[in-house]
GROMACS .gro file of N, CA and C in nm:
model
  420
    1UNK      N    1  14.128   8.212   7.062
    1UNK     CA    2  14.154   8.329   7.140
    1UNK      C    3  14.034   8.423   7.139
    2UNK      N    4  13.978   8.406   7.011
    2UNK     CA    5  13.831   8.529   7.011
    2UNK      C    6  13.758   8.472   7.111
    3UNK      N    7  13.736   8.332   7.101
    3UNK     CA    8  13.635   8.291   7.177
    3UNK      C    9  13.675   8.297   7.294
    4UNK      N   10  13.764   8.309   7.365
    4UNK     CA   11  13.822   8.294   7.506
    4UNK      C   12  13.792   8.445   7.522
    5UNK      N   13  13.815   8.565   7.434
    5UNK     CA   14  13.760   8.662   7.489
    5UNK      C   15  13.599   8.706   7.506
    6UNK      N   16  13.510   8.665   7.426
    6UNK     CA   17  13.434   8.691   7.405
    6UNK      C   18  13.333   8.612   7.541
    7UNK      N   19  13.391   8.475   7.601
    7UNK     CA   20  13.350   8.442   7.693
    7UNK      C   21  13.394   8.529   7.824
    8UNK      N   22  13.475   8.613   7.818
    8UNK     CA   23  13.505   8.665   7.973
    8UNK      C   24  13.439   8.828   7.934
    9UNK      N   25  13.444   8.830   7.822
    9UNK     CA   26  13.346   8.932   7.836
    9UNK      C   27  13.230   8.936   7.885
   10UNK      N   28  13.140   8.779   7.826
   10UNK     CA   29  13.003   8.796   7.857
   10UNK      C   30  13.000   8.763   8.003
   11UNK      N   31  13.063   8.678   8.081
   11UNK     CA   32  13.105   8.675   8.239
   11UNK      C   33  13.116   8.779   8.314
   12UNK      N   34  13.166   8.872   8.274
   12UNK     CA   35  13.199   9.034   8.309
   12UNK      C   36  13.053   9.085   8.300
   13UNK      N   37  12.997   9.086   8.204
   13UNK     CA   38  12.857   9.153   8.149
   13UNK      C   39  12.748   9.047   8.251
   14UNK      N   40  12.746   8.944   8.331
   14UNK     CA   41  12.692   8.896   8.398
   14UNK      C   42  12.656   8.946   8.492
   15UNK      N   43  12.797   8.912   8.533
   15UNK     CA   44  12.900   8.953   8.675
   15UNK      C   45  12.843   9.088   8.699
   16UNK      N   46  12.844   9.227   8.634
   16UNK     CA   47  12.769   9.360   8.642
   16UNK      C   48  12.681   9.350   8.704
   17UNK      N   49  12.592   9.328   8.547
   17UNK     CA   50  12.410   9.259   8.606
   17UNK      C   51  12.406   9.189   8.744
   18UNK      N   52  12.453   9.118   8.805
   18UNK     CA   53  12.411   9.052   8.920
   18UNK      C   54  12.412   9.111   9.057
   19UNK      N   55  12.575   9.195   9.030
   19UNK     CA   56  12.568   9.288   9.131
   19UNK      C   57  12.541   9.401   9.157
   20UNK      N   58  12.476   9.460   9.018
   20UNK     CA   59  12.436   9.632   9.046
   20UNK      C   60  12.271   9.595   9.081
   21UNK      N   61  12.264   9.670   9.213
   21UNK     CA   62  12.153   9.693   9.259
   21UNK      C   63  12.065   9.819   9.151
   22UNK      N   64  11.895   9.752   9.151
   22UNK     CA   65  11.843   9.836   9.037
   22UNK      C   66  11.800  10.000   9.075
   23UNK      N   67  11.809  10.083   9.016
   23UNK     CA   68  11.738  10.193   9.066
   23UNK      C   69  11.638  10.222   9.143
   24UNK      N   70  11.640  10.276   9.217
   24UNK     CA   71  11.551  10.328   9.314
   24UNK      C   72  11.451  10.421   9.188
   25UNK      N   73  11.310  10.339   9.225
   25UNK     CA   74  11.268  10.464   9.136
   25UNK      C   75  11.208  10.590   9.224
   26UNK      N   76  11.221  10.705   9.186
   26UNK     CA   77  11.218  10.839   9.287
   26UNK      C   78  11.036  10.894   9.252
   27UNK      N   79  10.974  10.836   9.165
   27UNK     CA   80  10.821  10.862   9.194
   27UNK      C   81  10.761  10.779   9.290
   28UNK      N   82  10.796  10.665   9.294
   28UNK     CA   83  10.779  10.588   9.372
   28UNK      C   84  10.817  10.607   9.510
   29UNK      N   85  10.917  10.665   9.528
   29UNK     CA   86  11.002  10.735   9.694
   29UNK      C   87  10.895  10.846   9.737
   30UNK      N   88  10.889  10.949   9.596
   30UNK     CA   89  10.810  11.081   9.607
   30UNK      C   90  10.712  11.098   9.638
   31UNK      N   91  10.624  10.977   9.595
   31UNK     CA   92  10.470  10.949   9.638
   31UNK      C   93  10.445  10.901   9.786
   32UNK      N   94  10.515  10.820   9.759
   32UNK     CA   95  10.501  10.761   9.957
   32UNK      C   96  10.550  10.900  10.045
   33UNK      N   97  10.654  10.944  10.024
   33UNK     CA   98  10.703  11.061  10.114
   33UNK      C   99  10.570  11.168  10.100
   34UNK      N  100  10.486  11.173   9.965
   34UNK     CA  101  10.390  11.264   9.991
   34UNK      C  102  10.285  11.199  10.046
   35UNK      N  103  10.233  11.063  10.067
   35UNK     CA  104  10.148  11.084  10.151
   35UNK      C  105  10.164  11.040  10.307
   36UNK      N  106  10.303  11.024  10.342
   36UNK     CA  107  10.359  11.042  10.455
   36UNK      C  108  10.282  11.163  10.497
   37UNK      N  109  10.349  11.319  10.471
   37UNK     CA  110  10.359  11.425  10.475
   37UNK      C  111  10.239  11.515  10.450
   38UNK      N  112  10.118  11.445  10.358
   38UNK     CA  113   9.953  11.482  10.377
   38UNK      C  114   9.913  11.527  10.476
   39UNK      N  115   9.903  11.434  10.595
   39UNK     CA  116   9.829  11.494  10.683
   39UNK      C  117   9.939  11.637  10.794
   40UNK      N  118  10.023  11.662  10.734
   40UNK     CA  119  10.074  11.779  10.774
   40UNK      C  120  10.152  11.905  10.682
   41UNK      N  121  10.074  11.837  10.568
   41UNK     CA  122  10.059  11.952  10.473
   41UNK      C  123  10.033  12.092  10.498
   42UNK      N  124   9.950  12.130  10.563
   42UNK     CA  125   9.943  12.253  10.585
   42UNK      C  126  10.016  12.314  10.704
   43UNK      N  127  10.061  12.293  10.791
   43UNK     CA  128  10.128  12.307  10.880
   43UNK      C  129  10.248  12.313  10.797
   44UNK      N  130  10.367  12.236  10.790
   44UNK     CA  131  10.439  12.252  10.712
   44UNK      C  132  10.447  12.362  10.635
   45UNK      N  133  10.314  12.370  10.546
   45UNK     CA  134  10.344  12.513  10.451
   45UNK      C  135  10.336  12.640  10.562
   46UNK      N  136  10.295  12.615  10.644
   46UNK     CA  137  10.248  12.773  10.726
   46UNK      C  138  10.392  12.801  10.791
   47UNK      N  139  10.449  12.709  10.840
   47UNK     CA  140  10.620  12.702  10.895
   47UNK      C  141  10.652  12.787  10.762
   48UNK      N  142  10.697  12.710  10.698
   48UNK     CA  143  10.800  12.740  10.576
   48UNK      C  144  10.727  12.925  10.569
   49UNK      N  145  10.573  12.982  10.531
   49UNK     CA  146  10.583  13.097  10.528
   49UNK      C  147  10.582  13.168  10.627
   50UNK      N  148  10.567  13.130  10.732
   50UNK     CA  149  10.636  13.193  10.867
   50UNK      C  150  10.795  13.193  10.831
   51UNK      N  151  10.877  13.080  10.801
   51UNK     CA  152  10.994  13.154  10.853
   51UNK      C  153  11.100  13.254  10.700
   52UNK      N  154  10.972  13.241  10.603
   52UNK     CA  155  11.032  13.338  10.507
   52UNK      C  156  10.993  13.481  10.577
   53UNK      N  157  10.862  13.509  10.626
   53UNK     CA  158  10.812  13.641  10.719
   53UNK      C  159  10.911  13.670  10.820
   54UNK      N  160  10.970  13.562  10.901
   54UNK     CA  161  11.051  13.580  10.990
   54UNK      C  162  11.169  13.674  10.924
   55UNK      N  163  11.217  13.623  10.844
   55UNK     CA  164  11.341  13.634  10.761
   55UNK      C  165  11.378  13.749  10.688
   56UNK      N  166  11.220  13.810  10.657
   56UNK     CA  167  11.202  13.936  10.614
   56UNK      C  168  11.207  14.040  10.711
   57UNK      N  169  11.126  14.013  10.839
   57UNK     CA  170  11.128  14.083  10.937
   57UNK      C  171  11.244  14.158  10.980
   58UNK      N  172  11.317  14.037  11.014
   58UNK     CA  173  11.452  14.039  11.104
   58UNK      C  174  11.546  14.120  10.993
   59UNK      N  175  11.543  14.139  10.860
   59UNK     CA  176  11.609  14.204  10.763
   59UNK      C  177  11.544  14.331  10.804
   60UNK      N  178  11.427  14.349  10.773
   60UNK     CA  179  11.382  14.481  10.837
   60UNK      C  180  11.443  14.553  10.972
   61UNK      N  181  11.356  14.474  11.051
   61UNK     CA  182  11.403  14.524  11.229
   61UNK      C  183  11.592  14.558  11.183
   62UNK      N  184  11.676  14.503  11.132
   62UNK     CA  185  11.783  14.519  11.186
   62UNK      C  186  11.849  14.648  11.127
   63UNK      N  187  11.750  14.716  11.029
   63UNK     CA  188  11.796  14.855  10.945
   63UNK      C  189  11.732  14.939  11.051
   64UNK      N  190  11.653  14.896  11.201
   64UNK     CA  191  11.656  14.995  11.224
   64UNK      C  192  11.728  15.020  11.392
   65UNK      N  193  11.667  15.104  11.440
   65UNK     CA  194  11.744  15.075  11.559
   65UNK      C  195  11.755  14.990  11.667
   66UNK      N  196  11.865  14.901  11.673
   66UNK     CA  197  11.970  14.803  11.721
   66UNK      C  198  11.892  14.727  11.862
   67UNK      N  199  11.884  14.892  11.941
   67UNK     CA  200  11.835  14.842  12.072
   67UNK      C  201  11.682  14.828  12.092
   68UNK      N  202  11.625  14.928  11.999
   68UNK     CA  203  11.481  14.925  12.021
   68UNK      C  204  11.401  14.771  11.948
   69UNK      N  205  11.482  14.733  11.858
   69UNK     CA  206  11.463  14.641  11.801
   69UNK      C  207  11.507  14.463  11.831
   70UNK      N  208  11.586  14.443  11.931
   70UNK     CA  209  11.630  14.364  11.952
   70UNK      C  210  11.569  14.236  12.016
   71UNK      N  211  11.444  14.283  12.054
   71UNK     CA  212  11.382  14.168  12.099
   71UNK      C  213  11.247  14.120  11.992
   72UNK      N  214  11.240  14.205  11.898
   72UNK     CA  215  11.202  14.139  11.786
   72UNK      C  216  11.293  14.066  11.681
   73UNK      N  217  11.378  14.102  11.665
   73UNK     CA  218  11.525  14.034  11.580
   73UNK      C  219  11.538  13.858  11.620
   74UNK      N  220  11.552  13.896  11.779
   74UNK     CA  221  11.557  13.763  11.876
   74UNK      C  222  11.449  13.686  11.840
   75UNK      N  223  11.364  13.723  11.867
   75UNK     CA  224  11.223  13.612  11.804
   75UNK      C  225  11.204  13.553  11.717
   76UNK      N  226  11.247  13.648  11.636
   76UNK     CA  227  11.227  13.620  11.430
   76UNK      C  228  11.372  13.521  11.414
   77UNK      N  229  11.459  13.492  11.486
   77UNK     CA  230  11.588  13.421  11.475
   77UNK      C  231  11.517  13.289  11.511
   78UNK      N  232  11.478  13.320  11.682
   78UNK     CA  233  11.408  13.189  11.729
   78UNK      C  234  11.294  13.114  11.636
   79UNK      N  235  11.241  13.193  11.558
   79UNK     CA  236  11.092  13.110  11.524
   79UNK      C  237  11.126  13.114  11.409
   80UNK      N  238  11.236  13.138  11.353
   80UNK     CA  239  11.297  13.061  11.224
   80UNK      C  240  11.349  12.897  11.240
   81UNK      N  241  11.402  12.939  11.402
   81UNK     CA  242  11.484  12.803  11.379
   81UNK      C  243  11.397  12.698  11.391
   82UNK      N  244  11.303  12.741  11.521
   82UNK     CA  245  11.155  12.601  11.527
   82UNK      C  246  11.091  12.581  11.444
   83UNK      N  247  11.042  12.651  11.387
   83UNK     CA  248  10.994  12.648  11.226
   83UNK      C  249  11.042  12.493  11.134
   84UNK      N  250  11.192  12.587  11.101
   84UNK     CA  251  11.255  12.504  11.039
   84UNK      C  252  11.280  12.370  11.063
   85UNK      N  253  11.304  12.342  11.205
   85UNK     CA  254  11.291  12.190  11.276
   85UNK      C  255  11.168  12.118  11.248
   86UNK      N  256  11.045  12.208  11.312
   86UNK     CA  257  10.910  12.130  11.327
   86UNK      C  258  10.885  12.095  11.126
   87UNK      N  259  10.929  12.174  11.055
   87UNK     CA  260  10.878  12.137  10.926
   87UNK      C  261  10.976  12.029  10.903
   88UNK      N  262  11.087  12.071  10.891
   88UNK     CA  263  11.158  11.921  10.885
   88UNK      C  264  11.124  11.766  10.967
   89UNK      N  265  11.070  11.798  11.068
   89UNK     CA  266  10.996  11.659  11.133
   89UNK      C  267  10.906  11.645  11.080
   90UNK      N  268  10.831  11.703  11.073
   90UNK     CA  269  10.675  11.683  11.004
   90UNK      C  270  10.707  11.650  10.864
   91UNK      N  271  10.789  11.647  10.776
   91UNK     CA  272  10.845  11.627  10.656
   91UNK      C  273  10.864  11.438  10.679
   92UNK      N  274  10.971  11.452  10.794
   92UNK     CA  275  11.007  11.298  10.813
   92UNK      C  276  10.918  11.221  10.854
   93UNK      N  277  10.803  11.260  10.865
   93UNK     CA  278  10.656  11.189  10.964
   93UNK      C  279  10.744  11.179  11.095
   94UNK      N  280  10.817  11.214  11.162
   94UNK     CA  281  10.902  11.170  11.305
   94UNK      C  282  10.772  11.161  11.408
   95UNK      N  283  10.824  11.100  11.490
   95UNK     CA  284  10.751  11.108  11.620
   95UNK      C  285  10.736  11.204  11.702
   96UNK      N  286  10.820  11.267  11.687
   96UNK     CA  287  10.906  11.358  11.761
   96UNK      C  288  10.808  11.531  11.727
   97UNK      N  289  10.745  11.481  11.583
   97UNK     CA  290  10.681  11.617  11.524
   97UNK      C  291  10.606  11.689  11.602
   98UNK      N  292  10.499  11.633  11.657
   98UNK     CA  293  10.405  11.686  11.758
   98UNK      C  294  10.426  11.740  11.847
   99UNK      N  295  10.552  11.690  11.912
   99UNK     CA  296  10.565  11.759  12.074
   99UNK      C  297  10.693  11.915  12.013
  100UNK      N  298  10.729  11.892  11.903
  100UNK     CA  299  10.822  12.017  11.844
  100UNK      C  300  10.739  12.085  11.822
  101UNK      N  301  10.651  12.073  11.740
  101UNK     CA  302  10.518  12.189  11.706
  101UNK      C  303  10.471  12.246  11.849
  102UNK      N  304  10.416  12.189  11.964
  102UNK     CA  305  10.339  12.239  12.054
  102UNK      C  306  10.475  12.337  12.078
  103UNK      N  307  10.608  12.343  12.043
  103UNK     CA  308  10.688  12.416  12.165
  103UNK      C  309  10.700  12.554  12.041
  104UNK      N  310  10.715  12.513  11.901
  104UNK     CA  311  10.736  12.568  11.783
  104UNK      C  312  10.542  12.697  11.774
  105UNK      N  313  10.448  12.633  11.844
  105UNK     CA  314  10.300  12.719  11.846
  105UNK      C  315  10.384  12.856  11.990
  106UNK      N  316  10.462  12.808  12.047
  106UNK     CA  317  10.435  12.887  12.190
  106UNK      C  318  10.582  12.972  12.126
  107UNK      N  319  10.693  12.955  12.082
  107UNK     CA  320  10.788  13.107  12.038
  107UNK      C  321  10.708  13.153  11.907
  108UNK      N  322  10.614  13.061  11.803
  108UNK     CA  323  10.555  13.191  11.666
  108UNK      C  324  10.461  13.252  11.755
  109UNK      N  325  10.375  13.228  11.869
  109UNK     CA  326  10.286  13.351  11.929
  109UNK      C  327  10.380  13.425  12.048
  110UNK      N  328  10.491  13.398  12.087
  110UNK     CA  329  10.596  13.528  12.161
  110UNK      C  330  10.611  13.607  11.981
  111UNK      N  331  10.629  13.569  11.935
  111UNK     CA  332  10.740  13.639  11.795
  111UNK      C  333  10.612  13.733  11.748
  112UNK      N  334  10.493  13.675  11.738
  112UNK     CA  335  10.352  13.755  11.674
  112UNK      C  336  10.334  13.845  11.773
  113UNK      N  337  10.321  13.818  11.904
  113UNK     CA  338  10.300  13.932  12.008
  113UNK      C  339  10.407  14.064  12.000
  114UNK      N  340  10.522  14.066  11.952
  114UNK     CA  341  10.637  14.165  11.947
  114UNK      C  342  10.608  14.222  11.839
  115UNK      N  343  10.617  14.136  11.755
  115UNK     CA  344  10.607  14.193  11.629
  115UNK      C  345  10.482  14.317  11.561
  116UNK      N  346  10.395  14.253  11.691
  116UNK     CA  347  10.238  14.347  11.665
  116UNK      C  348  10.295  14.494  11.735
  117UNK      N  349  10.373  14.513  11.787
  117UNK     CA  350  10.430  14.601  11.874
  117UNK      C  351  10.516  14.707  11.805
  118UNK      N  352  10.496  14.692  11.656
  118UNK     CA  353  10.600  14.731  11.553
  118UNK      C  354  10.465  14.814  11.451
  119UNK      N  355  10.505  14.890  11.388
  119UNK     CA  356  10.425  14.951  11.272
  119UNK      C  357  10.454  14.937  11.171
  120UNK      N  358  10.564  14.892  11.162
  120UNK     CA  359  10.633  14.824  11.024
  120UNK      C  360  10.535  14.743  10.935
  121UNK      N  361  10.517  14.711  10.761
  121UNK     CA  362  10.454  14.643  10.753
  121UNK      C  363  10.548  14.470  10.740
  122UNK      N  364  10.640  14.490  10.728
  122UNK     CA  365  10.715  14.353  10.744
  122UNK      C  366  10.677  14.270  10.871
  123UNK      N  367  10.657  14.347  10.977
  123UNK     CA  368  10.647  14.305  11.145
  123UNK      C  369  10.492  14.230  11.133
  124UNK      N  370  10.425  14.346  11.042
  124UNK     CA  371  10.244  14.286  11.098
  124UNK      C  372  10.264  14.180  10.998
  125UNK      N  373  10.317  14.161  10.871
  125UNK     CA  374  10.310  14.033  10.827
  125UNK      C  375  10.347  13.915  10.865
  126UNK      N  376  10.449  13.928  10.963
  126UNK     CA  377  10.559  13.842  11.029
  126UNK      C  378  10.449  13.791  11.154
  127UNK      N  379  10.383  13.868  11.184
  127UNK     CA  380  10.279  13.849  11.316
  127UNK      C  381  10.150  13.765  11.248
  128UNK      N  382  10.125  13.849  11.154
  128UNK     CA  383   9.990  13.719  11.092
  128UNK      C  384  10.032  13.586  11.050
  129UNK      N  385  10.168  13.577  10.946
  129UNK     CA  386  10.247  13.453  10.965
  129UNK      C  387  10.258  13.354  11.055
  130UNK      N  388  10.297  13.400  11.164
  130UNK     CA  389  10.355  13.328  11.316
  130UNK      C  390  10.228  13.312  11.342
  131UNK      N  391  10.112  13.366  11.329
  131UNK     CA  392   9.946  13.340  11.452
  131UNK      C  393   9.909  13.212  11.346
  132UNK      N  394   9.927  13.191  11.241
  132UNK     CA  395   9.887  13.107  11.142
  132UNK      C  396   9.973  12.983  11.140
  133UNK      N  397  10.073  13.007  11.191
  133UNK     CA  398  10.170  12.837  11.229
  133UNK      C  399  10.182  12.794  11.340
  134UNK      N  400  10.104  12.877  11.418
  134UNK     CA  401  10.113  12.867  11.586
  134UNK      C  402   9.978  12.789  11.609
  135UNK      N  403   9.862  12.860  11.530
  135UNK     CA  404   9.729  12.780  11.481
  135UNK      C  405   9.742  12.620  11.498
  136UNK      N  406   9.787  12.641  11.343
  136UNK     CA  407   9.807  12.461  11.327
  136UNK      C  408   9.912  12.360  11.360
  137UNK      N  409  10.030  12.443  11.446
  137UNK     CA  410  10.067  12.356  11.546
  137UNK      C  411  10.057  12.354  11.668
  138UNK      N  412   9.929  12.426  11.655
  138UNK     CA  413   9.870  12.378  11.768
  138UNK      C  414   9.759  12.268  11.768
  139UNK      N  415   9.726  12.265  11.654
  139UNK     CA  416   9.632  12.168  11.624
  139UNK      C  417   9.688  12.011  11.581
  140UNK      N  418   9.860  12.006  11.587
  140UNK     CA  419   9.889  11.868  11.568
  140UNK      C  420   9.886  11.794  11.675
   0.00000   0.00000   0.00000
């Protein structure tokens, strides 16, 4: 009887092993995804601090007044969201990255043009931000 168990144990303990697929190792994932994502390294980072500037902005603009402010609010919403897309493509290497950036360069320079229109210092940062991701996606 021991031995009858001790054999379906080690069958079981086979049986595991054969079918658990092995770990993914994640340096190995991490590295390739980073040099996927190299040649749009900087772009990427200029998104991401554009749409923290955005984010600040639009917190700003909205303490103040509603109407005078509203078409900067609008911008800083918009060029958060392209932002956020074009870095996420450019993240995935997509195909798709390049032609999002050229549209993602043309609302961060509407959003920089408004924003220069402001005396705020949240706005002029939000404007040097946006001229700096509009730059280099324009250059993808």
């Amino acid at each position: 009887m021991k031995k009858l168990i001790g054999l379906l144990t080690a069958i079981c303990f086979v049986t595991i092993a054969a079918t658990t697929k092995p770990p993914i190792k994640k340096a190995s994932l991490n590295a390739k995804t980073t040099l996927m994502n190299e040649k749009y390294k900087a772009c990427i980072e200029a998104c991401n601090a554009c749409i923290v500037s955005c984010k600040r902005c639009e917190k700003s603009c909205s303490k103040m007044d509603a109407i005078k402010m509203a078409r900067c609010i609008q911008l800083c919403k918009e060029c958060i969201s392209i932002c956020k897309s074009a870095s996420q493509l450019m993240t995935l290497d997509s195909e798709s990255a390049k032609a999002i950036c050229k549209e993602c360069a043309i609302i961060c320079e509407k959003c920089a043009a408004e924003c220069d229109k402001h005396d705020m210092a949240d706005c002029k940062q939000c404007a040097t931000d946006c001229r700096k991701a509009a730059k280099l996606c324009n250059e993808m």
